[in-house]
Short mmCIF file of C-alpha atoms and ligand atoms in Angstrom, two decimals:
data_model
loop_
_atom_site.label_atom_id
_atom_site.label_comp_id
_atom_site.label_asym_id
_atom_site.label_seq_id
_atom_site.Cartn_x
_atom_site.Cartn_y
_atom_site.Cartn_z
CA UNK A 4 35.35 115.67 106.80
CA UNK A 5 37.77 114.19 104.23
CA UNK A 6 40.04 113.29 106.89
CA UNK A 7 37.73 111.35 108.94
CA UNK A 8 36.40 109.63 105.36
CA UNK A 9 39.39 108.21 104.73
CA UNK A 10 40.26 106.75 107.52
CA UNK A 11 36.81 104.95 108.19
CA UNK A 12 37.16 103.80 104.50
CA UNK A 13 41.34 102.45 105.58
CA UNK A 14 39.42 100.50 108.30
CA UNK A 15 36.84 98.85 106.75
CA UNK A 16 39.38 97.83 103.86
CA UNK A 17 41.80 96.24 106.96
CA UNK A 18 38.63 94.78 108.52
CA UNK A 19 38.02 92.73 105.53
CA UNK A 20 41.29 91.41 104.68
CA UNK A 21 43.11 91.08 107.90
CA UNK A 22 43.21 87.99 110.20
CA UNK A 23 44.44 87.76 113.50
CA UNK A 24 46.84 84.67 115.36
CA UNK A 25 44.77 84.67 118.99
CA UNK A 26 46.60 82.10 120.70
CA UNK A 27 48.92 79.75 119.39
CA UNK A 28 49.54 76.21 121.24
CA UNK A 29 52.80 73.55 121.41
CA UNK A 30 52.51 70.36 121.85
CA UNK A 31 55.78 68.19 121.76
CA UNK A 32 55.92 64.31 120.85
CA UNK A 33 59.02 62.31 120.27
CA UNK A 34 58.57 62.35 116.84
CA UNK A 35 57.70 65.55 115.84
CA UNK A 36 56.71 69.08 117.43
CA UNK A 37 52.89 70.51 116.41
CA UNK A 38 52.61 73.91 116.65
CA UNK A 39 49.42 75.37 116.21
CA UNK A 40 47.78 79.03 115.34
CA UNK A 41 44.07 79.92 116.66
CA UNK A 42 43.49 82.47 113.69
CA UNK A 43 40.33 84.70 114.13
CA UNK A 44 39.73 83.38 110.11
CA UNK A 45 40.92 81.33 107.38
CA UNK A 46 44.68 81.25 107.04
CA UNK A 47 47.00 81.38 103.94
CA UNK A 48 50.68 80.78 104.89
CA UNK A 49 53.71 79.84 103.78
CA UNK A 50 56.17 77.56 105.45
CA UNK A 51 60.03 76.54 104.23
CA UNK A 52 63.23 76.57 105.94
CA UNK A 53 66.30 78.53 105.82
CA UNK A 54 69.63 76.92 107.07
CA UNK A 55 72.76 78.62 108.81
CA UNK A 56 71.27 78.93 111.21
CA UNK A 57 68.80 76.18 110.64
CA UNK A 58 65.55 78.02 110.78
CA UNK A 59 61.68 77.52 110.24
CA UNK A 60 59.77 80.25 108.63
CA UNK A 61 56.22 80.77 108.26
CA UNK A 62 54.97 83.74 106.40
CA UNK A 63 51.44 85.00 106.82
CA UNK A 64 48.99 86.95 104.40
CA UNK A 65 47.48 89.86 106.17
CA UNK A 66 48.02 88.98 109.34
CA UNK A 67 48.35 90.49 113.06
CA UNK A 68 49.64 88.63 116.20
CA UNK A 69 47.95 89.56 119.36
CA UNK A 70 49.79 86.87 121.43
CA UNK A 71 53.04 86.71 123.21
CA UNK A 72 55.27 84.13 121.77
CA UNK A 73 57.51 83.14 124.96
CA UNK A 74 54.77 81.66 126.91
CA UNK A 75 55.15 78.32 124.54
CA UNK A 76 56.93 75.86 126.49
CA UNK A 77 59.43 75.05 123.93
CA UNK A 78 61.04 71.70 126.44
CA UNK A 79 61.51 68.76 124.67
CA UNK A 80 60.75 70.37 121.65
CA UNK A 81 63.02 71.23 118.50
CA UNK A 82 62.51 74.97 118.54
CA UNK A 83 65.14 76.95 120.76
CA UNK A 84 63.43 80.34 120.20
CA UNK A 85 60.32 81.62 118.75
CA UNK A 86 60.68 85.20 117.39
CA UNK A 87 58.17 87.25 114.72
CA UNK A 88 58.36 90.16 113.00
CA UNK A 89 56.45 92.42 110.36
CA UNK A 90 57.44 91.62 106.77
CA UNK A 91 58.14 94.72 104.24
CA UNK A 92 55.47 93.56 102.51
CA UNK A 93 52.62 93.76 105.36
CA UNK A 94 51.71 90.50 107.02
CA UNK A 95 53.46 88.43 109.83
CA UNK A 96 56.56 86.21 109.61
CA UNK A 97 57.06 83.75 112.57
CA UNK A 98 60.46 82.15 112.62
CA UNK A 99 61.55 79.01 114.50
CA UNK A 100 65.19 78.35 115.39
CA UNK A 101 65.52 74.63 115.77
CA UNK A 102 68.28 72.64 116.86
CA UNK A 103 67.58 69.07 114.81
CA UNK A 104 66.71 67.88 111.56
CA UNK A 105 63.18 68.80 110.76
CA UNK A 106 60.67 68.04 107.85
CA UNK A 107 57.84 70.88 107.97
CA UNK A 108 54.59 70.41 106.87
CA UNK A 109 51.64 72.32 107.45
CA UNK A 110 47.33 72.17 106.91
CA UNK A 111 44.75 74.50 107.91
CA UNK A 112 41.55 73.35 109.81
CA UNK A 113 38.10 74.91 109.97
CA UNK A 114 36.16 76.38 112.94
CA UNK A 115 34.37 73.76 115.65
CA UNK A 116 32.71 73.30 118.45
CA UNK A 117 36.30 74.18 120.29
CA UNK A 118 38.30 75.71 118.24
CA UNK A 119 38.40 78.83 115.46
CA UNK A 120 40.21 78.62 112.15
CA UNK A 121 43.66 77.05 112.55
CA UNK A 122 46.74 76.98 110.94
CA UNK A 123 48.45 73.54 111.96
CA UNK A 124 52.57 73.09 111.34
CA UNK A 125 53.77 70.15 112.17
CA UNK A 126 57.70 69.46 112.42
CA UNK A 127 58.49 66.34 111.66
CA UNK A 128 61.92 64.48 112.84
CA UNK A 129 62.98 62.26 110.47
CA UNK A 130 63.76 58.75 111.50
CA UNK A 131 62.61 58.75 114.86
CA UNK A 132 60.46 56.89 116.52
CA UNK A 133 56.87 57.64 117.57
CA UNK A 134 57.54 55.33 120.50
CA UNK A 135 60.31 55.70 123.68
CA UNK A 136 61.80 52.57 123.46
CA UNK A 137 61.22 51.29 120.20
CA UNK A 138 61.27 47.09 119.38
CA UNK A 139 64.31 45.94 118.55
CA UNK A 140 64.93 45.60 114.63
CA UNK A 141 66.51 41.52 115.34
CA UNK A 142 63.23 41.14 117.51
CA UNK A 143 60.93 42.83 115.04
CA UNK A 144 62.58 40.30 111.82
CA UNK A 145 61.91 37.49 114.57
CA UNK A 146 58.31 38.63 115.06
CA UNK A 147 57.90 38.84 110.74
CA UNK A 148 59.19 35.52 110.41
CA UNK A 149 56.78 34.06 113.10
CA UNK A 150 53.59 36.69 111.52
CA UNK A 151 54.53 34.86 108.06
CA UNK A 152 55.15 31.18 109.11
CA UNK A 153 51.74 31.94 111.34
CA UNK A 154 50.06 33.41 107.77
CA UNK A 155 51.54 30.26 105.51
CA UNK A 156 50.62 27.96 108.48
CA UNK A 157 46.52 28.91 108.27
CA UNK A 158 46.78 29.49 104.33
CA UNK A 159 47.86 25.92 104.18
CA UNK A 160 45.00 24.59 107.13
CA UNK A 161 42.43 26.87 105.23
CA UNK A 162 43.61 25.04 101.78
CA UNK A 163 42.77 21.49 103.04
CA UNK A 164 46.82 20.92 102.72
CA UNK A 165 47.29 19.33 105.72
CA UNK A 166 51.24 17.92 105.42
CA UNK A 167 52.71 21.25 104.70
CA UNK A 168 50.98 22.97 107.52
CA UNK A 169 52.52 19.97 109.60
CA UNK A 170 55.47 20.37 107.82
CA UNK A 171 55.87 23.61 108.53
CA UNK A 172 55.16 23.59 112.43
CA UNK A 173 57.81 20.38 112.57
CA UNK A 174 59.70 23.04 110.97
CA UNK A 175 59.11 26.30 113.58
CA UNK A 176 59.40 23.71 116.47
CA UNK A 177 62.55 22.29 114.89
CA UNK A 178 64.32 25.79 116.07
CA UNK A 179 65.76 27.45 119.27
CA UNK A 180 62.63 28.49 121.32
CA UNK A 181 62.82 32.37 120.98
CA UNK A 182 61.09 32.48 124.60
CA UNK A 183 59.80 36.27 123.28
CA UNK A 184 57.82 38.94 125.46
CA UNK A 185 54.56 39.72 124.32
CA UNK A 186 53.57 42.77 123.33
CA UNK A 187 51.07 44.95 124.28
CA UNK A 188 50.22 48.74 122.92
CA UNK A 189 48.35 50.61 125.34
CA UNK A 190 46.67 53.20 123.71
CA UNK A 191 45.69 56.42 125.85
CA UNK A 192 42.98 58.14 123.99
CA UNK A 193 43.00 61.75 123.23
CA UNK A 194 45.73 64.21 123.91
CA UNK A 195 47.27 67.86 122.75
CA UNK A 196 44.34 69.43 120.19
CA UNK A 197 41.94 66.86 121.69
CA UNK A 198 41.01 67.45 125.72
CA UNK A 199 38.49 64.10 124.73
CA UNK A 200 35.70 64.32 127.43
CA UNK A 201 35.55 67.00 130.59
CA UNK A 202 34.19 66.68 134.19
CA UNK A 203 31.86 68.69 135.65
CA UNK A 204 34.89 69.68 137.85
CA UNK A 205 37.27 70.31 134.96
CA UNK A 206 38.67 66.99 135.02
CA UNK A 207 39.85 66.46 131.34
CA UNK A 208 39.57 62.75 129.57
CA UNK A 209 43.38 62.81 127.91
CA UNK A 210 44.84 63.80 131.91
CA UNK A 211 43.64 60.46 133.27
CA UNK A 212 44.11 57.89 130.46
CA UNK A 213 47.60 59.09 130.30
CA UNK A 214 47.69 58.28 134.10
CA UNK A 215 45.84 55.26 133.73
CA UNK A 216 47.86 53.84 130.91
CA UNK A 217 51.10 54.61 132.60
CA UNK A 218 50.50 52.75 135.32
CA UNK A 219 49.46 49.81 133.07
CA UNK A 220 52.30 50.00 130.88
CA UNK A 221 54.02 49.14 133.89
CA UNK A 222 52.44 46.37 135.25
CA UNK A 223 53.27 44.42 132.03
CA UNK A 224 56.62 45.66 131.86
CA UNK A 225 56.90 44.30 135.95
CA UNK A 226 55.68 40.60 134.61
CA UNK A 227 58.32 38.21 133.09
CA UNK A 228 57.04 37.46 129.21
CA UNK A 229 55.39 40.30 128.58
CA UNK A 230 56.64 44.26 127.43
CA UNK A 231 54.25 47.13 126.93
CA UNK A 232 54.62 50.71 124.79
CA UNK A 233 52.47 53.58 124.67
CA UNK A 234 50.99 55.16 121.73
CA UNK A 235 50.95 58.14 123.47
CA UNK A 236 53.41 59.31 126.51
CA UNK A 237 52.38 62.45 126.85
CA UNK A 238 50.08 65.97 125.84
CA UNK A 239 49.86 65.57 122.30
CA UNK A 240 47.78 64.38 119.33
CA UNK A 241 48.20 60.84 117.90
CA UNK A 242 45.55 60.60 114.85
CA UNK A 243 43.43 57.28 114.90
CA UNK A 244 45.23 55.09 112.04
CA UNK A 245 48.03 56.25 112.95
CA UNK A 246 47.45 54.92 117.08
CA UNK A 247 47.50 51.33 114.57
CA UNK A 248 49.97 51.90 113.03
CA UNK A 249 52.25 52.80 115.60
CA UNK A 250 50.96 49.13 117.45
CA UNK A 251 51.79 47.33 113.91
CA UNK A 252 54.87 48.86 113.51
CA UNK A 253 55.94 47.50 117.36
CA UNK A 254 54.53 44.26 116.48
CA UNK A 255 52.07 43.96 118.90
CA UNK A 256 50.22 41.24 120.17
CA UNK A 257 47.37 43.27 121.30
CA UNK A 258 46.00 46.49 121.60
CA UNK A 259 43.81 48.05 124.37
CA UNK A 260 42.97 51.62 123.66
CA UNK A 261 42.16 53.74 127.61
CA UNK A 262 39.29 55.78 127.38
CA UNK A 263 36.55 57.74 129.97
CA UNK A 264 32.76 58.09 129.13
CA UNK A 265 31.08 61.09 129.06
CA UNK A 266 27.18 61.81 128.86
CA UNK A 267 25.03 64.81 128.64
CA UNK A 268 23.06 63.65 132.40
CA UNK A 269 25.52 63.19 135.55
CA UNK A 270 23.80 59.63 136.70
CA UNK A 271 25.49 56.91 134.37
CA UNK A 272 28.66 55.46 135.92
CA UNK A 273 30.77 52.26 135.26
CA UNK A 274 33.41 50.51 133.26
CA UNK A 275 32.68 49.01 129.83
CA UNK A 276 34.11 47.17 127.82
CA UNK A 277 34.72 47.14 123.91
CA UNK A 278 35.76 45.13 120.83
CA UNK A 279 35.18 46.27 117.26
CA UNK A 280 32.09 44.97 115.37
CA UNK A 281 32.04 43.82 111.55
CA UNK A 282 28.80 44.96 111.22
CA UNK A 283 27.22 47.86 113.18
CA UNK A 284 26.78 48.45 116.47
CA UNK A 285 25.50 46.13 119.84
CA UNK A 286 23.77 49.14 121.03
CA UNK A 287 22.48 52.28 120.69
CA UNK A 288 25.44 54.06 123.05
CA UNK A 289 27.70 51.83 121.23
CA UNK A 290 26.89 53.78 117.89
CA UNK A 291 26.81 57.15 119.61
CA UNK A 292 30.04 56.70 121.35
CA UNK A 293 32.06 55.63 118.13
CA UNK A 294 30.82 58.54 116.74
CA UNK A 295 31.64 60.68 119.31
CA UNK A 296 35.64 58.90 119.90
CA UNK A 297 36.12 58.97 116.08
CA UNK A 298 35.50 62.67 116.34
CA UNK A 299 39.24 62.90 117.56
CA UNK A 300 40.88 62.74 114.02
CA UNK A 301 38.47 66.51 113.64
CA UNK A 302 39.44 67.84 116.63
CA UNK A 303 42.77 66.69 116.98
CA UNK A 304 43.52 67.68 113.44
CA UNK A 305 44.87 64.99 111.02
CA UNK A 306 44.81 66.24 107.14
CA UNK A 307 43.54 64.06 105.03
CA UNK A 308 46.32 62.66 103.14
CA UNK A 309 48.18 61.23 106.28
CA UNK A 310 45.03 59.63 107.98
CA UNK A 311 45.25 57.96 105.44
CA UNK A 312 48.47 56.42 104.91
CA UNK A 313 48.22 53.04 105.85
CA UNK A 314 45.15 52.28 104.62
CA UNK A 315 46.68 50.00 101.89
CA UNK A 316 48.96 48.47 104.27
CA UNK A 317 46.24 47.54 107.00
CA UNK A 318 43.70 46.57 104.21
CA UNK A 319 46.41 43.87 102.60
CA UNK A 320 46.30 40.49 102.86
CA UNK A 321 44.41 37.51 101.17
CA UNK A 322 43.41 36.01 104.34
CA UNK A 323 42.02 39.00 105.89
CA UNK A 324 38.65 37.82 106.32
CA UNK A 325 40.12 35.09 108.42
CA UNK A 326 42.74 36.69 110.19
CA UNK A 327 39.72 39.01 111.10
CA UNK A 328 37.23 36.57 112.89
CA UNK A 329 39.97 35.35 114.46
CA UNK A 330 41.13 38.49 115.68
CA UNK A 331 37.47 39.17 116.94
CA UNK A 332 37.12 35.60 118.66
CA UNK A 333 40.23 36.65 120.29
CA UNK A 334 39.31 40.27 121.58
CA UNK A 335 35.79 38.95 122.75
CA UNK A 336 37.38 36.45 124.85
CA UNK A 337 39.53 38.69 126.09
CA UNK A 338 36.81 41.78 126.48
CA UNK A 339 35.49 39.21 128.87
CA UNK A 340 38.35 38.36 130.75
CA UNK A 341 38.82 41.96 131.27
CA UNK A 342 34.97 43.21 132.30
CA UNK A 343 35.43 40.06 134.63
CA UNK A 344 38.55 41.53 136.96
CA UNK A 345 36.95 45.33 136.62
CA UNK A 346 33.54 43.99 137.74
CA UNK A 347 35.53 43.07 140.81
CA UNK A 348 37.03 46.40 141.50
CA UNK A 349 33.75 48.85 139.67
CA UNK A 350 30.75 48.74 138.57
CA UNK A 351 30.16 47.77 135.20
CA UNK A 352 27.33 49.83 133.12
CA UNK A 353 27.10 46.97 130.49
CA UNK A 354 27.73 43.35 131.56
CA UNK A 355 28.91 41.88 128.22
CA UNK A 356 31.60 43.48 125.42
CA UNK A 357 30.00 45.91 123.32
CA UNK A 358 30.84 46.05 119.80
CA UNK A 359 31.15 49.02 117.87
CA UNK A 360 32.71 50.72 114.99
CA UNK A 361 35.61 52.10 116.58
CA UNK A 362 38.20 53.51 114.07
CA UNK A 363 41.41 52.48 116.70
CA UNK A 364 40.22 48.83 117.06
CA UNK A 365 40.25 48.24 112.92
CA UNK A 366 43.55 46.30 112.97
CA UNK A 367 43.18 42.96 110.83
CA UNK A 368 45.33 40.82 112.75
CA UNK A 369 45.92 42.45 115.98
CA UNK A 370 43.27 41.66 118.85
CA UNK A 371 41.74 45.05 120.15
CA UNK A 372 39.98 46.54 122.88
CA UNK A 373 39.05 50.07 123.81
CA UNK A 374 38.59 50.26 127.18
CA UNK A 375 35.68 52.99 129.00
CA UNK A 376 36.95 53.61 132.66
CA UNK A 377 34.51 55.18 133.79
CA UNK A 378 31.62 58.43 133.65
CA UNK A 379 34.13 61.25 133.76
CA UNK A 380 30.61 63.05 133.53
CA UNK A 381 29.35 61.77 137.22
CA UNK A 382 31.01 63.72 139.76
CA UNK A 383 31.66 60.58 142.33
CA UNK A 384 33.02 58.90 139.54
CA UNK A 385 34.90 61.75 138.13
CA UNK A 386 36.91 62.17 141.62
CA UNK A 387 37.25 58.47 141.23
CA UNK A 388 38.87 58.57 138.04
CA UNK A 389 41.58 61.54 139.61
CA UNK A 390 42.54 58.98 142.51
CA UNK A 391 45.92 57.66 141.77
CA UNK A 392 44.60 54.77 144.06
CA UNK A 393 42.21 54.15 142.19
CA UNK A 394 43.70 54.25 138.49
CA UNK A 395 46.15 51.57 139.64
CA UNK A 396 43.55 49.78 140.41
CA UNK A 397 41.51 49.97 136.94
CA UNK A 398 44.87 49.14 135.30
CA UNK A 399 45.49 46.11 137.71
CA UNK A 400 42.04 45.11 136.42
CA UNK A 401 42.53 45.44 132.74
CA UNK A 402 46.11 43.78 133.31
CA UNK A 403 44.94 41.04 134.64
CA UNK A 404 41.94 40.30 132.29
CA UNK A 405 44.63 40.71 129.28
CA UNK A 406 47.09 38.44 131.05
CA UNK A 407 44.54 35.69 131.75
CA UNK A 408 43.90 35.10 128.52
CA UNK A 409 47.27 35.02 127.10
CA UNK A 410 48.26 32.16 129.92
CA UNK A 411 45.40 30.29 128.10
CA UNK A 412 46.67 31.07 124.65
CA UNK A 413 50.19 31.80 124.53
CA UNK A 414 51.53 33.00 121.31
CA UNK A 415 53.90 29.40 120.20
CA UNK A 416 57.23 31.77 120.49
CA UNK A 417 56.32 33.09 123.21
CA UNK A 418 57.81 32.77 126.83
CA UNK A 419 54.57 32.10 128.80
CA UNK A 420 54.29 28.92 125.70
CA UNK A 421 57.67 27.73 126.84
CA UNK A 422 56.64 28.25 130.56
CA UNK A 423 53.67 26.11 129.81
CA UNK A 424 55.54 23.16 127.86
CA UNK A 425 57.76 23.26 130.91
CA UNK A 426 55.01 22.63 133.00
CA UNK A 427 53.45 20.03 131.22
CA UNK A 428 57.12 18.27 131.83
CA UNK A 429 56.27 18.43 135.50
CA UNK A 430 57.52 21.97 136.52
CA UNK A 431 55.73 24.70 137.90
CA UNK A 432 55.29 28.06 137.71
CA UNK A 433 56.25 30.80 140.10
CA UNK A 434 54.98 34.30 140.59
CA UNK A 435 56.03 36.90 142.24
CA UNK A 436 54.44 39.43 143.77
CA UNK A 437 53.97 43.04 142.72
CA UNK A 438 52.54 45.83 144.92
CA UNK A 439 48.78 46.28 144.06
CA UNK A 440 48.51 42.64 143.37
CA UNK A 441 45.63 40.66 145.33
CA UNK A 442 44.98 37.22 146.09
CA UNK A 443 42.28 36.78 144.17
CA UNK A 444 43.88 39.26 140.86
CA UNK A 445 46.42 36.64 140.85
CA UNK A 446 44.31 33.74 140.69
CA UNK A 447 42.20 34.84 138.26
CA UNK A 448 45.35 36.19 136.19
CA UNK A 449 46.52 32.46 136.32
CA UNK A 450 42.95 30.89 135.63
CA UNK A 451 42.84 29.02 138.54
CA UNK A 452 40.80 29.00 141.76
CA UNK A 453 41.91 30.99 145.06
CA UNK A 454 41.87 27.87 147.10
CA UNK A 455 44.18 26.26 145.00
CA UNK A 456 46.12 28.95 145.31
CA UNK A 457 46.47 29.22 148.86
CA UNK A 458 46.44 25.32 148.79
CA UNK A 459 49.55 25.09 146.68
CA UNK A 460 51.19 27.62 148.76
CA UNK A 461 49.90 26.61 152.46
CA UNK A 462 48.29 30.42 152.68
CA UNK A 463 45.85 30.73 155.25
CA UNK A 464 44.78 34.19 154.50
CA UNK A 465 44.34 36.32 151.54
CA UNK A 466 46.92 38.97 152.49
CA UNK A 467 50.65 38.95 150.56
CA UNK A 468 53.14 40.56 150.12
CA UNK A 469 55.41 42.13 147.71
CA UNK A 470 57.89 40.15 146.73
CA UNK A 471 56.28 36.98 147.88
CA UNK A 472 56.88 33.77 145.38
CA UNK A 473 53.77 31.85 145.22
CA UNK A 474 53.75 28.61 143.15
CA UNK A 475 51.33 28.60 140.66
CA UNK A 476 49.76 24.93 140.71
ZN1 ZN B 508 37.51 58.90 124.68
#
């Protein structure tokens, strides 16, 4: 009788105090690892390193693991090995053995709809970049000097002073034309913590916008005067601010953020398109849906303090009221451009831009669109979304819209400006062609007509061919 007491009373005292790791998840970036504990409750840990060997350790209170460590795919990652043990003093001690300089840090995050408690460490590698293929610093101070002249250049136009602002462009003309790329950040939504929207077939949101951004990162990087980066290459979580950051930081010209709608019924389908709105929302869905994409930063797990980061650095600026209209002018135009060349190729569910609050299309100065694919929710559309074919052919679309627009408004250092003072001097323009193109994608890309297209090139049918050069009247 006092036997079976006391142990009852030695589990109910373990019941209470004792948490247990579930699962635990890896997700590997190129600028830090996230490794993250599903804990059955709240977590209280401790994390610090321990060099020769250089080791990560993370001790937790009153804690059991009921997970086996080697199925984390470590690749790509800085941990070698995973092992865990019991510490003397009860609890669980996870250590990492890493092979590069790492910063730890490490949050918790409470229960929802997807997840239980969760003990988040992130290892950080300091000095690399959160992008493969990072700008250039020499192109970067190139890009600062043109941002400021730019800045000076509208202070002086806003200020009634005339003769400096002509001054000054005398001045930026006066030098070596830097014939510069343009340079676009393709954002793919979601990733790692965050699945973003699901199929009815399983099909999950951060898969395809990975796929679909890919393939558009690579149709600018295929066309002369223009580069592209992603936010995101791969399965892992990139926290809203920090998506604009990353573009800011790779002085970008524009940002276009890849997303995939999802509603509770299976019948809506079709593209829209966004651009952020200064003061609430076009449309009902419009509000809904930035509620439901600015979500991410909850699921995906950002703490507090970083989200916040560069909220002082985006929020700077005297002209920022300005630089903001202007910004929106420019991603309307463009929002059209775009819902134009994926009318062509989908069905649109809205026939203008929507506007809406959007936390990744905040940038002051850097025109921004967040792009809905499709209804990953419909089933036809959801299969749709899967087809390789047809994700080439969303980011031909979205290509082409952003493209159009910057052949009517090149940046001034930019080559497609030099390509277009040429031609004014009586040159043309060539182009030439890239698998996926169409007659009528390049024609519209190059705001002109398709018969005089095939006029200036003597084409009596719409079919080319890769490689072809066409000349671009
Ligand atoms: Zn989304």
């Amino acid at each position: 009788m006092l036997v079976s007491l006391g142990c009852l009373g030695a589990a109910v005292q373990v019941q209470a105090q004792t948490v247990t790791v579930d699962n635990m998840r890896l997700w590997s970036a190129p600028d830090h690892v996230r490794l993250v504990f599903d804990m059955s409750g709240p977590a209280n840990a401790n994390v610090f390193t321990l060099d020769n060997p250089d080791r990560v350790v993370i001790d937790l209170d009153s804690t059991d693991l009921d997970f086996d460590v080697d199925k984390l795919d470590l690749d790509d990652s800085a941990i070698d090995k995973v092992r865990t043990g019991v510490r003397e003093s009860g609890g669980l001690r996870v250590v990492l053995d890493i092979n590069r300089a790492v910063v730890p840090k490490s949050f918790t995050l409470p229960p929802n709809e997807q997840y239980s408690d969760r003990l988040v460490v992130d290892l950080v590698y300091p000095g690399a970049s959160a992008v493969e293929d990072p700008i250039d610093p020499i192109e970067a101070m190139i890009r600062d000097q043109e941002i400021a002249a730019q800045r000076a250049q509208t202070e002086a136009v806003a200020q009634g002073n005339e003769e400096k602002a002509d001054e000054m462009a005398a001045a930026v003309e006066a030098q070596p034309h830097p014939k510069r790329d343009i340079i676009i950040a393709v954002d793919p939504g979601h990733g790692g913590e965050d699945p973003g929207a699901t199929g009815p077939n399983g099909t999950r949101e951060k898969d395809v916008v990975l796929d679909i951004a890919r393939k558009l990162k690579q149709r600018f990087d295929q066309t002369p005067g223009f580069k592209a980066f992603l936010t995101r290459d791969g399965d892992y979580y990139v926290g809203l601010r920090q998506r604009t950051l990353i573009a800011r930081q790779q002085k970008a010209d524009f940002f276009v953020s890849i997303h995939a709608d999802a509603v509770r019924s299976s019948q809506p389908f079709g593209s829209s398109v966004y651009a952020l709105s200064q003061s609430g929302a076009t449309s009902e869905t419009a509000r809904w849906l930035a509620a439901t994409e600015n979500q991410s930063d909850l699921i995906g797990g950002v703490d507090g303090n970083l989200s916040l980061d560069d909220k002082d650095e985006v929020l700077r600026g005297v002209l920022l009221d300005l630089t903001m209209t202007a910004t929106m002018n420019d991603s309307l135009a463009t929002g059209g451009q775009v819902l134009d060349q994926l009318g062509r190729i989908n069905k649109l569910h809205k026939s203008g831009v929507e506007q809406a609050g959007f936390v990744v299309l905040k940038s002051p100065d850097i025109p921004s669109l967040l792009v809905e694919t499709g209804f990953i929710s419909n089933p036809r559309e959801e299969a749709q979304l899967r087809s390789s074919a047809h994700q080439a052919q969303l980011a031909q679309a979205i290509y082409a819209g952003i493209v159009a627009h910057f052949r009517q408004h090149p940046p001034p250092s930019s080559l497609l400006a030099w390509q277009r003072d040429q031609g004014r001097g009586g040159a043309s323009n060539e182009y030439r062609v890239q698998s996926g193109d169409t007659l009528s994608q390049v024609a519209a890309s190059h705001n002109i007509s398709m018969k005089a297209l095939k006029q200036a090139n003597g084409l009596d049918s719409d079919i080319l061919r890769v490689g072809q050069v066409l000349t671009i009247p």
